[in-house]
CSV table of C-alpha atoms in Angstrom, one decimal:
chain,number,residue,atom,x,y,z
A,1,MET,CA,15.8,148.7,150.0
A,2,ASN,CA,16.9,145.5,151.5
A,3,LYS,CA,21.1,145.7,152.6
A,4,THR,CA,23.6,143.3,153.0
A,5,LEU,CA,25.0,144.2,156.0
A,6,PHE,CA,28.6,145.2,154.4
A,7,GLU,CA,26.6,147.9,152.1
A,8,LYS,CA,25.2,149.1,155.3
A,9,ILE,CA,28.8,148.9,156.4
A,10,TRP,CA,29.8,150.8,153.0
A,11,GLN,CA,27.4,153.2,152.6
A,12,HIS,CA,28.3,154.9,156.0
A,13,HIS,CA,31.2,155.3,155.5
A,14,LEU,CA,30.9,156.6,151.5
A,15,VAL,CA,32.2,159.8,151.3
A,16,GLN,CA,32.0,159.6,147.8
A,17,GLU,CA,32.0,158.4,144.3
A,18,LEU,CA,34.8,158.7,142.3
A,19,ASP,CA,34.9,158.6,138.8
A,20,ASP,CA,37.1,155.1,138.2
A,21,GLY,CA,33.5,153.5,139.7
A,22,ALA,CA,35.3,153.2,142.9
A,23,ALA,CA,34.6,154.9,145.8
A,24,LEU,CA,36.5,157.2,148.4
A,25,ILE,CA,35.9,155.3,152.1
A,26,TYR,CA,35.9,157.1,155.2
A,27,ILE,CA,38.6,155.1,157.3
A,28,ASP,CA,37.6,155.1,161.4
A,29,ARG,CA,41.1,153.1,162.1
A,30,VAL,CA,44.3,152.5,161.2
A,31,PHE,CA,46.8,149.9,163.3
A,32,LEU,CA,50.5,150.1,162.2
A,33,HIS,CA,52.9,147.1,163.2
A,34,GLU,CA,57.0,147.6,163.6
A,35,ARG,CA,57.3,146.0,159.9
A,36,THR,CA,56.1,148.9,157.4
A,37,GLY,CA,54.4,151.1,160.9
A,38,SER,CA,58.5,152.7,160.6
A,39,ILE,CA,58.4,152.8,157.3
A,40,ALA,CA,54.2,154.6,156.7
A,41,LEU,CA,55.6,157.3,158.9
A,42,LYS,CA,57.9,158.3,158.0
A,43,SER,CA,57.4,158.7,154.5
A,44,LEU,CA,55.0,160.5,156.5
A,45,GLU,CA,57.0,163.2,158.4
A,46,ALA,CA,59.8,163.7,154.3
A,47,ASP,CA,56.6,164.9,153.0
A,48,ASN,CA,55.9,167.6,155.1
A,49,ARG,CA,52.4,166.3,156.0
A,50,GLU,CA,50.7,164.8,159.7
A,51,VAL,CA,48.7,161.5,161.0
A,52,VAL,CA,44.8,163.8,161.1
A,53,SER,CA,44.3,161.9,164.2
A,54,PRO,CA,46.7,160.0,166.1
A,55,GLU,CA,43.8,159.5,168.9
A,56,HIS,CA,42.4,156.1,166.2
A,57,VAL,CA,45.6,155.2,165.3
A,58,PHE,CA,47.8,151.9,167.3
A,59,CYS,CA,51.0,150.7,166.7
A,60,THR,CA,52.1,147.3,167.9
A,61,MET,CA,55.6,145.8,168.2
A,62,ASP,CA,54.8,142.3,166.4
A,63,HIS,CA,56.1,141.2,163.9
A,64,ILE,CA,60.1,141.2,163.9
A,65,VAL,CA,60.3,141.2,168.0
A,66,ASP,CA,62.1,138.3,169.3
A,67,THR,CA,59.9,135.9,171.7
A,68,LEU,CA,62.2,134.6,173.9
A,69,VAL,CA,61.6,135.2,177.7
A,70,GLY,CA,63.8,138.5,178.4
A,71,ARG,CA,63.8,139.9,174.5
A,72,ASP,CA,64.6,143.9,174.3
A,73,ASP,CA,65.1,145.1,171.2
A,74,ASN,CA,67.5,143.4,169.5
A,75,THR,CA,66.3,141.0,167.7
A,76,LYS,CA,67.0,137.3,165.0
A,77,VAL,CA,66.3,139.3,162.6
A,78,PRO,CA,68.4,140.8,160.2
A,79,SER,CA,67.8,145.1,160.9
A,80,GLY,CA,64.9,143.7,162.9
A,81,LYS,CA,66.5,146.2,165.6
A,82,ASN,CA,66.4,149.1,163.0
A,83,PHE,CA,63.1,148.5,162.5
A,84,ILE,CA,61.7,148.5,166.5
A,85,LEU,CA,64.3,151.7,167.2
A,86,ALA,CA,62.6,153.6,164.2
A,87,THR,CA,58.7,152.8,165.0
A,88,ARG,CA,59.0,153.7,168.4
A,89,GLU,CA,61.1,156.9,167.3
A,90,ALA,CA,57.6,157.8,164.5
A,91,CYS,CA,55.6,157.1,166.8
A,92,ILE,CA,56.1,158.9,169.6
A,93,ASP,CA,56.6,161.8,166.8
A,94,ALA,CA,53.6,161.8,166.1
A,95,ASN,CA,51.4,161.3,169.0
A,96,ILE,CA,50.1,157.3,168.3
A,97,LYS,CA,49.4,155.3,171.4
A,98,LEU,CA,52.6,151.8,171.3
A,99,PHE,CA,52.2,148.7,172.3
A,100,ASP,CA,56.4,148.8,173.0
A,101,VAL,CA,58.1,145.6,173.5
A,102,ASN,CA,57.1,145.1,177.5
A,103,ASP,CA,54.2,146.5,177.9
A,104,PRO,CA,52.0,144.6,179.2
A,105,GLN,CA,48.9,144.9,176.4
A,106,GLN,CA,51.9,143.7,173.8
A,107,GLY,CA,51.2,141.0,171.2
A,108,ILE,CA,49.6,140.4,167.4
A,109,VAL,CA,47.6,143.1,166.2
A,110,HIS,CA,44.7,141.0,164.7
A,111,VAL,CA,45.1,139.9,168.6
A,112,VAL,CA,45.3,142.9,170.4
A,113,SER,CA,43.2,145.7,168.9
A,114,PRO,CA,40.1,142.7,169.5
A,115,GLU,CA,41.1,142.1,173.0
A,116,LEU,CA,40.6,146.3,174.1
A,117,GLY,CA,37.9,146.6,171.8
A,118,ILE,CA,39.8,149.3,169.3
A,119,VAL,CA,38.1,147.5,166.5
A,120,GLN,CA,34.5,147.5,166.9
A,121,PRO,CA,30.9,146.6,164.6
A,122,GLY,CA,30.3,149.2,162.1
A,123,ALA,CA,33.0,150.6,161.8
A,124,THR,CA,36.3,150.2,159.3
A,125,LEU,CA,39.4,149.4,159.7
A,126,VAL,CA,42.5,148.5,158.0
A,127,CYS,CA,46.4,147.5,159.0
A,128,PRO,CA,49.7,147.3,156.8
A,129,ASP,CA,48.7,143.0,157.1
A,130,SER,CA,47.2,140.9,155.2
A,131,HIS,CA,45.2,138.9,158.0
A,132,THR,CA,43.2,142.3,159.6
A,133,CYS,CA,40.4,140.8,157.9
A,134,SER,CA,41.0,138.7,161.9
A,135,GLN,CA,38.8,141.5,163.0
A,136,GLY,CA,35.7,141.7,160.6
A,137,ALA,CA,34.5,138.7,163.3
A,138,LEU,CA,33.1,141.4,165.4
A,139,GLY,CA,31.0,142.5,162.7
A,140,ALA,CA,33.5,145.5,161.5
A,141,LEU,CA,34.8,145.8,157.8
A,142,ALA,CA,38.6,145.2,158.4
A,143,TRP,CA,40.8,144.7,155.1
A,144,GLY,CA,44.9,144.5,154.9
A,145,ILE,CA,46.3,147.4,152.7
A,146,GLY,CA,50.1,148.4,151.8
A,147,SER,CA,53.1,151.5,152.9
A,148,SER,CA,51.9,153.6,151.2
A,149,GLU,CA,47.9,153.0,151.8
A,150,ALA,CA,49.0,153.6,155.1
A,151,GLU,CA,50.5,156.7,154.3
A,152,HIS,CA,47.3,157.7,152.2
A,153,ALA,CA,44.7,156.6,155.2
A,154,LEU,CA,47.1,158.0,158.9
A,155,ALA,CA,47.6,161.4,156.3
A,156,THR,CA,43.6,161.5,155.3
A,157,LYS,CA,41.2,159.7,156.9
A,158,THR,CA,40.8,157.8,153.7
A,159,LEU,CA,41.1,155.1,150.6
A,160,ARG,CA,39.8,154.7,147.6
A,161,VAL,CA,38.6,151.2,147.5
A,162,SER,CA,37.0,148.9,144.8
A,163,LYS,CA,33.9,148.0,145.9
A,164,PRO,CA,34.4,143.9,146.2
A,165,LYS,CA,30.9,141.6,145.1
A,166,THR,CA,29.5,140.2,147.9
A,167,MET,CA,29.5,136.2,148.5
A,168,LYS,CA,27.4,134.3,152.5
A,169,VAL,CA,29.2,131.5,152.7
A,170,ASN,CA,26.5,129.4,156.0
A,171,PHE,CA,28.1,126.4,157.6
A,172,ASN,CA,24.7,124.7,158.7
A,173,GLY,CA,24.6,122.2,161.1
A,174,GLN,CA,26.5,121.2,164.1
A,175,LEU,CA,30.1,120.8,164.1
A,176,GLY,CA,31.3,117.2,164.8
A,177,PHE,CA,33.7,116.1,167.8
A,178,GLY,CA,37.4,118.1,168.1
A,179,VAL,CA,35.7,120.0,165.0
A,180,THR,CA,37.4,124.2,165.1
A,181,ALA,CA,36.6,127.0,163.3
A,182,LYS,CA,40.2,126.7,161.8
A,183,ASP,CA,38.8,122.9,160.2
A,184,MET,CA,36.3,125.3,159.0
A,185,ILE,CA,38.0,127.4,157.1
A,186,LEU,CA,40.8,124.5,156.0
A,187,HIS,CA,37.6,122.9,154.5
A,188,LEU,CA,36.6,125.7,152.6
A,189,ILE,CA,39.1,126.6,151.1
A,190,GLY,CA,40.3,123.0,150.2
A,191,LYS,CA,37.3,122.4,148.8
A,192,TYR,CA,37.0,125.1,146.9
A,193,SER,CA,40.3,125.9,146.3
A,194,ALA,CA,42.7,129.3,147.1
A,195,ALA,CA,41.0,131.4,144.9
A,196,GLY,CA,36.7,130.6,145.9
A,197,GLY,CA,36.7,134.1,147.4
A,198,ALA,CA,38.4,136.5,144.5
A,199,GLY,CA,36.6,139.4,144.3
A,200,TYR,CA,34.2,139.1,147.4
A,201,VAL,CA,34.2,140.3,150.7
A,202,ILE,CA,32.3,137.0,152.5
A,203,GLU,CA,29.3,137.1,155.7
A,204,PHE,CA,30.0,133.9,157.5
A,205,GLY,CA,27.1,132.7,159.0
A,206,GLY,CA,25.0,129.3,159.4
A,207,THR,CA,23.9,127.5,162.7
A,208,ALA,CA,27.1,127.3,163.0
A,209,VAL,CA,28.8,130.4,162.8
A,210,ASP,CA,26.1,131.2,165.5
A,211,ALA,CA,27.3,129.2,167.8
A,212,LEU,CA,31.1,129.7,168.0
A,213,ASP,CA,32.8,132.6,170.1
A,214,ILE,CA,34.3,135.6,169.4
A,215,GLU,CA,37.2,133.6,169.3
A,216,GLY,CA,36.9,131.5,166.2
A,217,ARG,CA,35.1,133.6,164.8
A,218,LEU,CA,38.0,135.3,165.0
A,219,THR,CA,39.7,132.2,163.3
A,220,LEU,CA,37.5,132.0,160.8
A,221,CYS,CA,38.0,135.2,159.5
A,222,ASN,CA,41.5,135.4,159.7
A,223,MET,CA,41.6,132.9,157.1
A,224,ALA,CA,39.7,135.2,155.3
A,225,VAL,CA,42.1,136.5,153.0
A,226,GLU,CA,43.9,133.0,152.1
A,227,PHE,CA,40.5,132.1,150.7
A,228,SER,CA,41.3,135.3,148.1
A,229,ALA,CA,38.7,137.3,149.4
A,230,PHE,CA,38.9,140.8,150.4
A,231,THR,CA,37.7,140.3,153.2
A,232,GLY,CA,35.2,138.3,155.7
A,233,LEU,CA,33.2,139.7,158.2
A,234,VAL,CA,30.2,137.9,161.2
A,235,ALA,CA,27.5,140.0,161.8
A,236,PRO,CA,27.3,141.2,165.0
A,237,ASP,CA,25.1,139.7,168.3
A,238,ASN,CA,24.2,138.8,171.5
A,239,LYS,CA,28.2,137.5,171.5
A,240,ALA,CA,29.8,141.1,170.5
A,241,VAL,CA,27.8,142.9,172.9
A,242,ALA,CA,28.8,140.5,175.5
A,243,TYR,CA,32.7,140.8,174.5
A,244,LEU,CA,33.2,143.8,174.1
A,245,GLU,CA,31.7,145.7,176.7
A,246,GLY,CA,34.0,146.3,179.4
A,247,ARG,CA,37.0,146.1,177.1
A,248,GLU,CA,39.5,148.8,177.4
A,249,TYR,CA,38.6,151.8,174.1
A,250,ALA,CA,34.8,150.4,174.2
A,251,PRO,CA,31.9,152.7,174.2
A,252,LYS,CA,31.4,153.8,177.8
A,253,GLY,CA,28.1,155.0,180.4
A,254,ALA,CA,25.4,156.5,177.5
A,255,LEU,CA,27.9,156.2,174.6
A,256,TRP,CA,27.4,152.8,175.5
A,257,GLU,CA,24.0,152.9,175.0
A,258,GLN,CA,23.5,154.0,171.7
A,259,ALA,CA,27.0,152.1,170.4
A,260,VAL,CA,25.1,148.7,171.4
A,261,ILE,CA,21.9,150.2,170.0
A,262,PHE,CA,23.5,151.9,166.0
A,263,TRP,CA,25.1,147.7,166.2
A,264,GLN,CA,21.7,146.0,166.5
A,265,SER,CA,20.8,146.8,163.5
A,266,LEU,CA,23.8,146.0,162.2
A,267,TYR,CA,22.7,142.6,159.7
A,268,SER,CA,22.1,141.4,156.8
A,269,ASP,CA,18.2,142.1,155.8
A,270,GLU,CA,15.8,139.0,155.2
A,271,HIS,CA,15.7,139.2,151.1
A,272,ALA,CA,19.4,141.0,150.7
A,273,GLN,CA,20.9,139.9,147.6
A,274,PHE,CA,24.2,138.2,148.0
A,275,ASP,CA,26.2,137.7,144.4
A,276,LYS,CA,27.2,133.9,145.0
A,277,THR,CA,26.6,132.3,148.1
A,278,ILE,CA,27.9,128.7,149.3
A,279,ASP,CA,26.3,126.5,152.0
A,280,VAL,CA,29.0,123.5,153.6
A,281,ASP,CA,27.7,120.7,154.8
A,282,CYS,CA,29.1,121.2,158.7
A,283,ALA,CA,29.0,117.3,158.7
A,284,ASP,CA,31.5,116.7,156.3
A,285,ILE,CA,33.9,118.5,157.6
A,286,SER,CA,37.0,116.3,160.2
A,287,PRO,CA,39.4,117.8,162.3
A,288,THR,CA,41.7,118.8,159.2
A,289,ILE,CA,45.8,119.1,157.8
A,290,THR,CA,46.6,120.9,154.7
A,291,TRP,CA,49.4,118.5,152.9
A,292,GLY,CA,50.9,120.6,150.6
A,293,ASN,CA,51.9,123.9,149.9
A,294,SER,CA,49.0,126.3,150.0
A,295,PRO,CA,46.1,126.2,152.0
A,296,GLN,CA,44.0,124.6,149.5
A,297,HIS,CA,45.6,121.8,149.8
A,298,ALA,CA,43.4,120.6,152.3
A,299,CYS,CA,41.9,117.9,153.9
A,300,ALA,CA,41.0,115.0,156.3
A,301,VAL,CA,43.3,114.3,158.8
A,302,ASP,CA,43.0,110.3,158.1
A,303,SER,CA,42.8,110.8,154.4
A,304,ARG,CA,45.3,111.0,152.1
A,305,VAL,CA,47.0,112.5,149.8
A,306,PRO,CA,45.0,113.3,147.0
A,307,HIS,CA,45.7,112.0,143.4
A,308,ALA,CA,45.9,115.5,140.7
A,309,PRO,CA,41.4,115.5,138.3
A,310,ILE,CA,41.7,113.6,135.4
A,311,ASP,CA,40.7,116.9,134.8
A,312,ALA,CA,43.3,119.0,135.6
A,313,THR,CA,44.8,121.3,133.8
A,314,GLN,CA,48.6,121.6,132.5
A,315,ASN,CA,49.4,124.6,135.1
A,316,GLN,CA,47.6,122.1,137.5
A,317,LEU,CA,49.4,119.6,137.7
A,318,LYS,CA,52.3,121.8,137.4
A,319,ALA,CA,51.0,123.3,140.8
A,320,LEU,CA,50.8,119.9,141.9
A,321,ASN,CA,53.9,118.3,141.2
A,322,ARG,CA,55.1,120.4,142.9
A,323,ALA,CA,53.7,121.2,146.7
A,324,TYR,CA,54.7,116.9,146.1
A,325,GLU,CA,57.8,117.6,145.6
A,326,TYR,CA,58.3,119.9,147.7
A,327,MET,CA,56.1,118.0,150.8
A,328,ASP,CA,58.1,114.6,150.0
A,329,LEU,CA,54.4,113.1,150.0
A,330,PRO,CA,53.6,111.7,146.6
A,331,ALA,CA,50.2,111.1,146.5
A,332,GLY,CA,47.8,107.9,147.9
A,333,SER,CA,50.7,109.0,151.0
A,334,ALA,CA,48.4,108.7,153.7
A,335,LEU,CA,48.7,111.6,157.0
A,336,LYS,CA,48.1,110.6,160.2
A,337,GLY,CA,51.5,109.3,161.2
A,338,LEU,CA,53.3,111.2,159.4
A,339,PRO,CA,56.3,112.2,161.6
A,340,ILE,CA,57.3,115.1,162.2
A,341,GLY,CA,60.1,117.5,163.8
A,342,ALA,CA,58.5,120.4,164.9
A,343,ALA,CA,55.2,121.1,166.6
A,344,PHE,CA,53.9,125.2,166.5
A,345,ILE,CA,50.8,126.8,168.1
A,346,GLY,CA,51.1,130.3,167.7
A,347,SER,CA,50.1,133.5,165.1
A,348,CYS,CA,47.3,136.2,164.6
A,349,THR,CA,44.9,132.8,164.2
A,350,ASN,CA,45.3,130.1,166.5
A,351,SER,CA,46.6,132.4,169.9
A,352,ARG,CA,43.7,133.7,172.1
A,353,ILE,CA,42.8,131.5,175.5
A,354,SER,CA,40.7,129.8,174.1
A,355,ASP,CA,43.1,128.0,171.5
A,356,LEU,CA,45.8,127.9,174.7
A,357,ARG,CA,42.8,126.7,176.8
A,358,LEU,CA,41.5,123.7,174.5
A,359,ALA,CA,45.5,122.4,173.1
A,360,ALA,CA,45.9,122.2,176.9
A,361,LYS,CA,43.4,119.7,177.7
A,362,VAL,CA,44.9,117.4,175.0
A,363,LEU,CA,48.5,117.5,176.3
A,364,LYS,CA,47.1,117.6,180.2
A,365,GLY,CA,49.2,114.5,181.6
A,366,ARG,CA,51.0,114.0,178.7
A,367,LYS,CA,54.9,114.5,177.4
A,368,VAL,CA,56.3,115.6,173.7
A,369,ALA,CA,57.2,113.4,172.2
A,370,ASP,CA,61.4,112.7,172.1
A,371,ASN,CA,62.1,114.3,168.0
A,372,VAL,CA,59.4,117.1,168.7
A,373,ASN,CA,60.8,121.1,169.3
A,374,ALA,CA,57.5,122.0,170.5
A,375,ILE,CA,56.8,125.9,171.0
A,376,CYS,CA,53.7,127.9,171.8
A,377,VAL,CA,53.3,131.3,171.5
A,378,PRO,CA,51.1,133.6,173.0
A,379,GLY,CA,48.7,135.8,170.3
A,380,SER,CA,49.0,138.9,173.4
A,381,THR,CA,50.9,139.6,176.4
A,382,THR,CA,47.3,139.4,177.9
A,383,VAL,CA,46.5,136.4,177.3
A,384,LYS,CA,50.1,135.1,178.3
A,385,ARG,CA,49.0,136.7,182.1
A,386,GLN,CA,45.8,135.0,181.8
A,387,ALA,CA,47.2,131.2,180.4
A,388,GLU,CA,49.7,131.8,183.6
A,389,ALA,CA,46.7,132.7,186.4
A,390,GLU,CA,45.2,129.7,184.6
A,391,GLY,CA,48.2,127.3,185.0
A,392,LEU,CA,48.0,126.3,181.9
A,393,ASP,CA,51.8,127.9,181.1
A,394,LYS,CA,52.3,124.8,183.5
A,395,ILE,CA,51.1,122.3,181.4
A,396,PHE,CA,52.6,123.0,178.8
A,397,ILE,CA,55.9,123.6,179.8
A,398,ALA,CA,55.6,119.5,181.8
A,399,ALA,CA,54.5,118.2,178.2
A,400,GLY,CA,57.4,119.3,176.7
A,401,PHE,CA,56.4,123.0,175.2
A,402,GLU,CA,58.5,126.1,175.3
A,403,TRP,CA,57.0,128.6,176.6
A,404,ARG,CA,57.3,132.1,174.8
A,405,GLU,CA,56.4,135.7,175.0
A,406,ALA,CA,53.9,136.9,172.1
A,407,GLY,CA,54.8,138.3,169.2
A,408,CYS,CA,54.4,136.3,165.4
A,409,SER,CA,57.0,134.5,165.5
A,410,MET,CA,57.8,131.6,163.8
A,411,CYS,CA,54.2,132.2,161.6
A,412,PHE,CA,56.4,133.8,159.0
A,413,PHE,CA,59.8,132.9,158.4
A,414,ALA,CA,61.9,136.8,157.4
A,415,GLY,CA,65.7,135.3,159.1
A,416,GLY,CA,64.7,135.4,162.6
A,417,GLU,CA,63.6,132.7,164.8
A,418,SER,CA,63.0,129.2,162.8
A,419,PHE,CA,62.4,125.6,163.3
A,420,GLY,CA,65.6,124.8,160.7
A,421,TYR,CA,66.3,123.5,158.0
A,422,ARG,CA,63.9,121.5,155.9
A,423,GLN,CA,61.5,120.6,159.2
A,424,ARG,CA,58.3,119.4,159.0
A,425,VAL,CA,55.5,120.4,161.0
A,426,VAL,CA,52.8,120.6,162.3
A,427,THR,CA,51.6,124.5,163.0
A,428,SER,CA,48.4,126.8,163.8
A,429,THR,CA,48.9,129.5,161.9
A,430,ASN,CA,47.6,130.3,158.8
A,431,ARG,CA,50.5,130.2,155.0
A,432,ASN,CA,51.6,126.9,154.4
A,433,PHE,CA,54.0,128.7,151.6
A,434,GLU,CA,57.2,127.6,151.3
A,435,SER,CA,60.2,128.3,153.9
A,436,ARG,CA,57.6,130.4,155.5
A,437,GLN,CA,58.5,128.9,159.1
A,438,GLY,CA,62.8,128.1,157.8
A,439,PRO,CA,64.3,127.6,155.1
A,440,GLU,CA,62.8,124.5,153.0
A,441,THR,CA,60.6,124.0,156.0
A,442,ARG,CA,57.5,122.0,154.9
A,443,SER,CA,54.0,123.4,157.0
A,444,HIS,CA,51.2,121.5,157.6
A,445,LEU,CA,48.4,123.2,158.4
A,446,ALA,CA,45.9,122.5,161.8
A,447,SER,CA,43.9,123.5,164.9
A,448,PRO,CA,45.8,123.9,168.2
A,449,ALA,CA,43.4,120.4,169.3
A,450,THR,CA,45.7,119.0,166.7
A,451,VAL,CA,49.0,120.9,167.2
A,452,ALA,CA,49.1,119.1,170.4
A,453,ALA,CA,48.2,115.9,169.3
A,454,SER,CA,50.7,115.6,167.3
A,455,ALA,CA,53.3,117.4,170.0
A,456,VAL,CA,53.0,114.5,171.8
A,457,ALA,CA,51.9,111.4,168.8
A,458,GLY,CA,55.3,112.5,167.3
A,459,CYS,CA,53.4,111.9,164.4
A,460,ILE,CA,50.3,113.8,162.3
A,461,ALA,CA,47.5,112.3,164.6
A,462,ASP,CA,43.9,112.8,164.5
A,463,VAL,CA,43.7,114.7,167.5
A,464,ARG,CA,39.9,113.1,168.3
A,465,GLU,CA,42.3,109.9,170.1
A,466,TYR,CA,42.9,112.2,172.4
A,467,LEU,CA,40.3,114.5,173.4
């Protein structure tokens, strides 16, 4: 029987079909962080339950920890220190590997897991964070869960899951000059809406996806959840094998050879049937940026804020009018040239070494505009060290960017780090919801290259003019 990649992984991990149509699925890896990890672990302890396989559970300090140089357990997030201390204590008690605040491998969960080889093709991995779908870039079935589900996975290595439908999204053709994986996914969401993937697990494919490196695929899969998908994934190929080889938690010796043979079987069969297919012509994708308060409010950087469609419903009109009002951008406004007050490069979407290299290429020999507060937060301490070894930090600092420690930072505002009140920000993050990066901030999602170009220009800029 011809099967999709998702169906193969599902069958490998199917423990039992349940009477209500859901299934009990075996979980290979659980990753926690300090915002919810301590809650799940303390709840287990209160119920007199243990973590069944602590060697398959990992935790990192990323969501609450400050990213200022010289940081410690203190944080600007209200009660944040309590979360950090509780997570550390719970991990020690449960014998879980913790990438602590000043651990040399600390970083954002969805950056740390791939770079250490914790996530692997064909595995199931869950984390109480919605962007766990990032890790599907390596051919894993990875998805975000809640704290109570994390407890169940920790105690039983299983989860009850309603089987999603399957969707194939093909990006056909070659990417144009200055176009990145971030532009690909923003274009998709902008065209098919933030609800376009609801109820589906999405396999990304096509010539443009084949051409992406693993870090580009991580960016692509990262925002599958912004398309409302259950998760996203890419079939593992030789690039995935090469990426994982030699990483700390990747198989070694004879186990490596066995793993590669298994990974090479992980693809959708030629005649496998998907419930839905979307074909995207990459010739239609330009450097893309959001204009509103949802990732679906995306368009080419050299275009204008769209007018409401003629056939828009009353609810759609209400949402669009709110977006125009909140962003202070009437329909028809030009995006290119719109003044900004801040620029941010970081997050689990775009904070890997390739992202920083691309931004540095734009920034080299240039200066951030006087009116712009520019900050770069590497996705992990490993990425930060590598960037510094390559001299990228010097390029960022010389240009006028602040160079920070690793963490989630201003991807989301929880009373801690922010850009201040009603600031207009061009950002490499994944969500432009209201007040996402500070009180009433107006966030425009874009690639790291577009962020860097806009920081230099002092306004939203077309990166193609800077490369």
